[in-house]
mmCIF file of C-alpha atoms in Angstrom:
data_model
loop_
_atom_site.group_PDB
_atom_site.id
_atom_site.type_symbol
_atom_site.label_atom_id
_atom_site.label_comp_id
_atom_site.label_asym_id
_atom_site.label_seq_id
_atom_site.Cartn_x
_atom_site.Cartn_y
_atom_site.Cartn_z
ATOM 1 C CA GLY G 1078 0.109 0.219 0.152
ATOM 2 C CA LEU G 1079 2.698 2.677 0.835
ATOM 3 C CA THR G 1080 4.762 2.008 -1.400
ATOM 4 C CA SER G 1081 2.410 1.999 -4.345
ATOM 5 C CA LEU G 1082 1.381 5.441 -2.733
ATOM 6 C CA GLY G 1083 4.885 6.553 -2.798
ATOM 7 C CA ASN G 1084 5.633 5.553 -6.259
ATOM 8 C CA LYS G 1085 1.950 7.282 -7.473
ATOM 9 C CA ALA G 1086 3.303 10.549 -5.348
ATOM 10 C CA ASP G 1087 7.115 10.342 -7.587
ATOM 11 C CA THR G 1088 5.206 10.026 -10.579
ATOM 12 C CA VAL G 1089 2.934 13.059 -9.715
ATOM 13 C CA GLY G 1090 5.655 14.616 -8.726
ATOM 14 C CA GLY G 1091 7.689 14.175 -11.984
ATOM 15 C CA LYS G 1092 5.136 15.184 -13.809
ATOM 16 C CA PHE G 1093 4.804 18.228 -12.222
ATOM 17 C CA GLN G 1094 8.586 19.045 -12.326
ATOM 18 C CA LYS G 1095 8.393 18.154 -16.069
ATOM 19 C CA PHE G 1096 5.176 20.786 -16.498
ATOM 20 C CA ASN G 1097 6.922 23.191 -14.157
ATOM 21 C CA GLY G 1098 9.800 23.083 -16.576
ATOM 22 C CA LEU G 1099 7.616 22.976 -19.442
ATOM 23 C CA LEU G 1100 6.174 26.102 -18.361
ATOM 24 C CA ARG G 1101 9.588 27.704 -17.519
ATOM 25 C CA GLY G 1102 10.808 26.773 -21.001
ATOM 26 C CA LEU G 1103 7.547 28.593 -22.810
ATOM 27 C CA GLY G 1104 8.003 31.754 -20.256
ATOM 28 C CA GLY G 1105 11.563 31.762 -21.620
ATOM 29 C CA ALA G 1106 10.410 31.702 -25.705
ATOM 30 C CA ILE G 1107 7.408 33.974 -24.485
ATOM 31 C CA ALA G 1108 9.800 36.532 -22.585
ATOM 32 C CA ALA G 1109 12.517 35.747 -25.336
ATOM 33 C CA ALA G 1110 10.197 36.743 -28.115
ATOM 34 C CA GLY G 1111 8.739 39.693 -26.149
ATOM 35 C CA ILE G 1112 12.523 41.068 -25.584
ATOM 36 C CA GLY G 1113 12.784 40.172 -29.808
ATOM 37 C CA ARG G 1114 9.991 42.362 -30.617
ATOM 38 C CA ILE G 1115 11.100 45.354 -28.180
ATOM 39 C CA LEU G 1116 14.730 44.849 -29.808
ATOM 40 C CA GLY G 1117 12.899 44.682 -33.175
ATOM 41 C CA ASN G 1118 11.199 47.614 -32.225
ATOM 42 C CA ALA G 1119 14.052 49.588 -31.259
ATOM 43 C CA SER G 1120 16.186 48.896 -34.031
ATOM 44 C CA GLU G 1121 13.312 50.044 -36.589
ATOM 45 C CA VAL G 1122 12.904 53.286 -34.501
ATOM 46 C CA ALA G 1123 16.778 53.422 -34.740
ATOM 47 C CA ALA G 1124 16.969 52.500 -38.597
ATOM 48 C CA GLY G 1125 14.189 55.163 -38.414
ATOM 49 C CA PHE G 1126 16.180 58.005 -36.970
ATOM 50 C CA GLU G 1127 19.043 57.049 -39.178
ATOM 51 C CA THR G 1128 17.046 57.555 -42.295
ATOM 52 C CA GLU G 1129 15.623 60.734 -41.185
ATOM 53 C CA THR G 1130 18.702 62.230 -39.995
ATOM 54 C CA ARG G 1131 20.642 61.030 -43.476
ATOM 55 C CA LEU G 1132 18.113 63.007 -45.637
ATOM 56 C CA LEU G 1133 17.886 65.878 -43.497
ATOM 57 C CA GLU G 1134 21.510 66.226 -43.852
ATOM 58 C CA GLN G 1135 21.587 65.877 -47.333
ATOM 59 C CA GLY G 1136 18.397 68.517 -47.771
ATOM 60 C CA LEU G 1137 20.456 70.740 -45.450
ATOM 61 C CA ARG G 1138 23.745 70.304 -47.664
ATOM 62 C CA ASN G 1139 21.470 70.846 -50.751
ATOM 63 C CA VAL G 1140 20.365 74.266 -49.261
ATOM 64 C CA GLY G 1141 23.516 75.407 -48.322
ATOM 65 C CA ALA G 1142 22.836 75.410 -44.811
ATOM 66 C CA GLY G 1143 26.176 75.598 -42.484
ATOM 67 C CA THR G 1144 28.132 73.306 -40.429
ATOM 68 C CA GLY G 1145 25.812 72.596 -37.098
ATOM 69 C CA GLU G 1146 22.808 73.221 -38.654
ATOM 70 C CA LEU G 1147 21.878 69.172 -38.190
ATOM 71 C CA GLU G 1148 22.485 69.341 -34.518
ATOM 72 C CA ARG G 1149 20.933 72.067 -33.766
ATOM 73 C CA LEU G 1150 17.635 71.207 -35.757
ATOM 74 C CA GLN G 1151 17.797 67.681 -34.086
ATOM 75 C CA GLY G 1152 17.874 69.763 -30.271
ATOM 76 C CA VAL G 1153 15.091 71.726 -31.794
ATOM 77 C CA ALA G 1154 13.043 68.759 -32.677
ATOM 78 C CA ASP G 1155 13.586 66.693 -29.427
ATOM 79 C CA LYS G 1156 12.581 70.399 -27.521
ATOM 80 C CA LEU G 1157 9.503 70.876 -29.576
ATOM 81 C CA GLY G 1158 8.680 66.978 -29.501
ATOM 82 C CA LYS G 1159 8.741 67.421 -25.397
ATOM 83 C CA ALA G 1160 7.083 70.905 -25.363
ATOM 84 C CA THR G 1161 3.719 69.936 -27.843
ATOM 85 C CA LEU G 1162 1.656 67.397 -28.750
ATOM 86 C CA PHE G 1163 3.417 66.326 -31.581
ATOM 87 C CA ASN G 1164 6.689 63.946 -31.128
ATOM 88 C CA GLU G 1165 10.700 64.528 -32.097
ATOM 89 C CA GLU G 1166 9.897 62.587 -35.581
ATOM 90 C CA ASP G 1167 7.306 64.549 -36.681
ATOM 91 C CA PHE G 1168 9.446 67.753 -36.219
ATOM 92 C CA ARG G 1169 12.667 66.144 -38.158
ATOM 93 C CA GLN G 1170 10.424 64.800 -40.789
ATOM 94 C CA GLY G 1171 9.307 68.478 -41.182
ATOM 95 C CA PHE G 1172 12.807 70.010 -41.455
ATOM 96 C CA GLY G 1173 13.515 67.278 -43.977
ATOM 97 C CA LEU G 1174 10.432 68.599 -45.638
ATOM 98 C CA LEU G 1175 11.224 72.288 -45.544
ATOM 99 C CA THR G 1176 14.977 71.470 -47.002
ATOM 100 C CA SER G 1177 12.856 70.736 -50.222
ATOM 101 C CA PHE G 1178 11.537 74.518 -50.235
ATOM 102 C CA GLY G 1179 14.608 76.586 -51.652
ATOM 103 C CA ASN G 1180 12.963 80.093 -50.819
ATOM 104 C CA ILE G 1181 12.839 79.118 -46.706
ATOM 105 C CA GLY G 1182 16.350 79.966 -44.997
ATOM 106 C CA THR G 1183 16.898 77.574 -42.471
ATOM 107 C CA GLN G 1184 17.352 80.543 -39.583
ATOM 108 C CA ASN G 1185 13.429 80.213 -40.083
ATOM 109 C CA TYR G 1186 12.768 76.272 -39.694
ATOM 110 C CA GLU G 1187 12.252 76.719 -35.796
ATOM 111 C CA LYS G 1188 9.783 79.639 -36.347
ATOM 112 C CA VAL G 1189 8.155 77.640 -39.144
ATOM 113 C CA ALA G 1190 7.860 74.457 -36.917
ATOM 114 C CA THR G 1191 6.433 76.046 -33.635
ATOM 115 C CA ALA G 1192 3.750 77.726 -36.196
ATOM 116 C CA ALA G 1193 2.956 74.333 -37.535
ATOM 117 C CA ALA G 1194 2.599 72.786 -34.390
ATOM 118 C CA ASN G 1195 0.194 75.699 -33.395
ATOM 119 C CA VAL G 1196 -1.624 75.436 -36.467
ATOM 120 C CA ALA G 1197 -2.099 72.157 -36.448
ATOM 121 C CA GLN G 1198 -3.082 71.763 -32.763
ATOM 122 C CA VAL G 1199 -5.895 74.456 -33.073
ATOM 123 C CA SER G 1200 -6.851 73.064 -36.585
ATOM 124 C CA GLY G 1201 -7.151 69.255 -35.322
ATOM 125 C CA THR G 1202 -4.874 68.353 -38.476
ATOM 126 C CA ASP G 1203 -1.469 66.547 -38.290
ATOM 127 C CA VAL G 1204 1.658 68.429 -37.790
ATOM 128 C CA SER G 1205 2.901 67.267 -41.597
ATOM 129 C CA SER G 1206 -0.148 68.899 -43.117
ATOM 130 C CA ALA G 1207 0.670 72.209 -41.076
ATOM 131 C CA PHE G 1208 4.799 71.847 -42.138
ATOM 132 C CA MET G 1209 3.440 71.245 -45.998
ATOM 133 C CA GLN G 1210 0.943 74.173 -46.188
ATOM 134 C CA LEU G 1211 3.389 76.539 -44.333
ATOM 135 C CA ALA G 1212 6.478 75.542 -46.338
ATOM 136 C CA LYS G 1213 3.914 76.021 -49.659
ATOM 137 C CA ALA G 1214 3.304 79.222 -48.508
ATOM 138 C CA LEU G 1215 6.365 80.572 -47.434
ATOM 139 C CA ASN G 1216 8.229 79.416 -50.312
ATOM 140 C CA ASP G 1217 5.971 81.759 -52.430
ATOM 141 C CA PRO G 1218 4.506 84.533 -49.972
ATOM 142 C CA VAL G 1219 1.829 86.487 -52.414
ATOM 143 C CA ALA G 1220 0.452 83.261 -53.674
ATOM 144 C CA GLY G 1221 0.465 81.701 -50.237
ATOM 145 C CA LEU G 1222 -1.201 84.135 -48.565
ATOM 146 C CA SER G 1223 -4.429 83.023 -50.516
ATOM 147 C CA ALA G 1224 -3.832 79.473 -49.406
ATOM 148 C CA LEU G 1225 -3.243 80.603 -45.866
ATOM 149 C CA SER G 1226 -6.258 82.698 -45.824
ATOM 150 C CA ARG G 1227 -8.587 79.605 -47.007
ATOM 151 C CA SER G 1228 -7.248 77.706 -43.973
ATOM 152 C CA GLY G 1229 -8.659 80.504 -41.724
ATOM 153 C CA ILE G 1230 -5.436 82.493 -41.409
ATOM 154 C CA GLN G 1231 -6.123 86.057 -41.863
ATOM 155 C CA PHE G 1232 -3.953 88.910 -43.376
ATOM 156 C CA THR G 1233 -5.282 92.300 -43.691
ATOM 157 C CA ASP G 1234 -5.508 93.965 -46.946
ATOM 158 C CA GLN G 1235 -2.544 96.612 -45.534
ATOM 159 C CA GLN G 1236 -0.298 93.384 -44.250
ATOM 160 C CA LYS G 1237 -1.131 91.706 -47.874
ATOM 161 C CA GLU G 1238 0.083 94.928 -49.774
ATOM 162 C CA MET G 1239 3.387 94.887 -47.565
ATOM 163 C CA ILE G 1240 3.985 91.412 -48.242
ATOM 164 C CA LYS G 1241 3.754 91.851 -52.024
ATOM 165 C CA GLY G 1242 5.862 94.811 -51.971
ATOM 166 C CA MET G 1243 8.423 93.298 -50.057
ATOM 167 C CA VAL G 1244 8.409 90.125 -52.555
ATOM 168 C CA GLU G 1245 9.054 92.331 -55.608
ATOM 169 C CA SER G 1246 11.641 93.904 -54.255
ATOM 170 C CA GLY G 1247 13.291 90.818 -53.697
ATOM 171 C CA ASP G 1248 12.966 90.957 -49.759
ATOM 172 C CA VAL G 1249 11.239 87.179 -49.661
ATOM 173 C CA ILE G 1250 13.019 86.834 -46.027
ATOM 174 C CA GLY G 1251 10.932 89.996 -45.006
ATOM 175 C CA ALA G 1252 7.562 88.758 -46.009
ATOM 176 C CA GLN G 1253 8.140 85.462 -44.754
ATOM 177 C CA THR G 1254 9.241 86.885 -41.514
ATOM 178 C CA MET G 1255 5.985 88.990 -41.511
ATOM 179 C CA ILE G 1256 3.936 85.882 -42.473
ATOM 180 C CA LEU G 1257 5.587 84.250 -39.252
ATOM 181 C CA LYS G 1258 5.053 86.881 -37.215
ATOM 182 C CA GLU G 1259 1.258 86.980 -38.177
ATOM 183 C CA LEU G 1260 0.820 83.316 -37.410
ATOM 184 C CA GLU G 1261 2.369 83.805 -33.948
ATOM 185 C CA ALA G 1262 -0.181 86.369 -33.218
ATOM 186 C CA GLN G 1263 -2.852 84.402 -34.182
ATOM 187 C CA TYR G 1264 -1.876 81.334 -32.620
#
């Protein structure tokens, strides 16, 4: 009697140990899969960051930006990513977009990014759409005023005439500055 009970207990105990080992093995596999997924996501993020950085660096070279602009703009993207509803990646991509518009000076990128975040937040759109809208407007300030006004960003007739006069006299940067100041005032 006692011997057969002991043998059954040994058998049940052995099966429990095997089951426990299987659970630990499964737990390890699940944990490894989770870690693998986390590492995979981290490597995708790192690859995305590297790609965005290269594109931004190339774009800055194309517009003749000075040395140190890449690092400055990455710092701005980080700062704005922490201070707004949008993330750092949105701003890095926005800066990359701005480099495809030759008339926008890199000295204005931070102001454009801040305005884009404000416009996007108030209008309920995404920041990349706001970047595109502002980039088009700043690249061609006279035509851009009409597009901005259709989006609810208003300029007085006097401001429109001043901007038109600046562009006609070759002061595109002055016109851009005026538009950015008005965006800052409205938002």
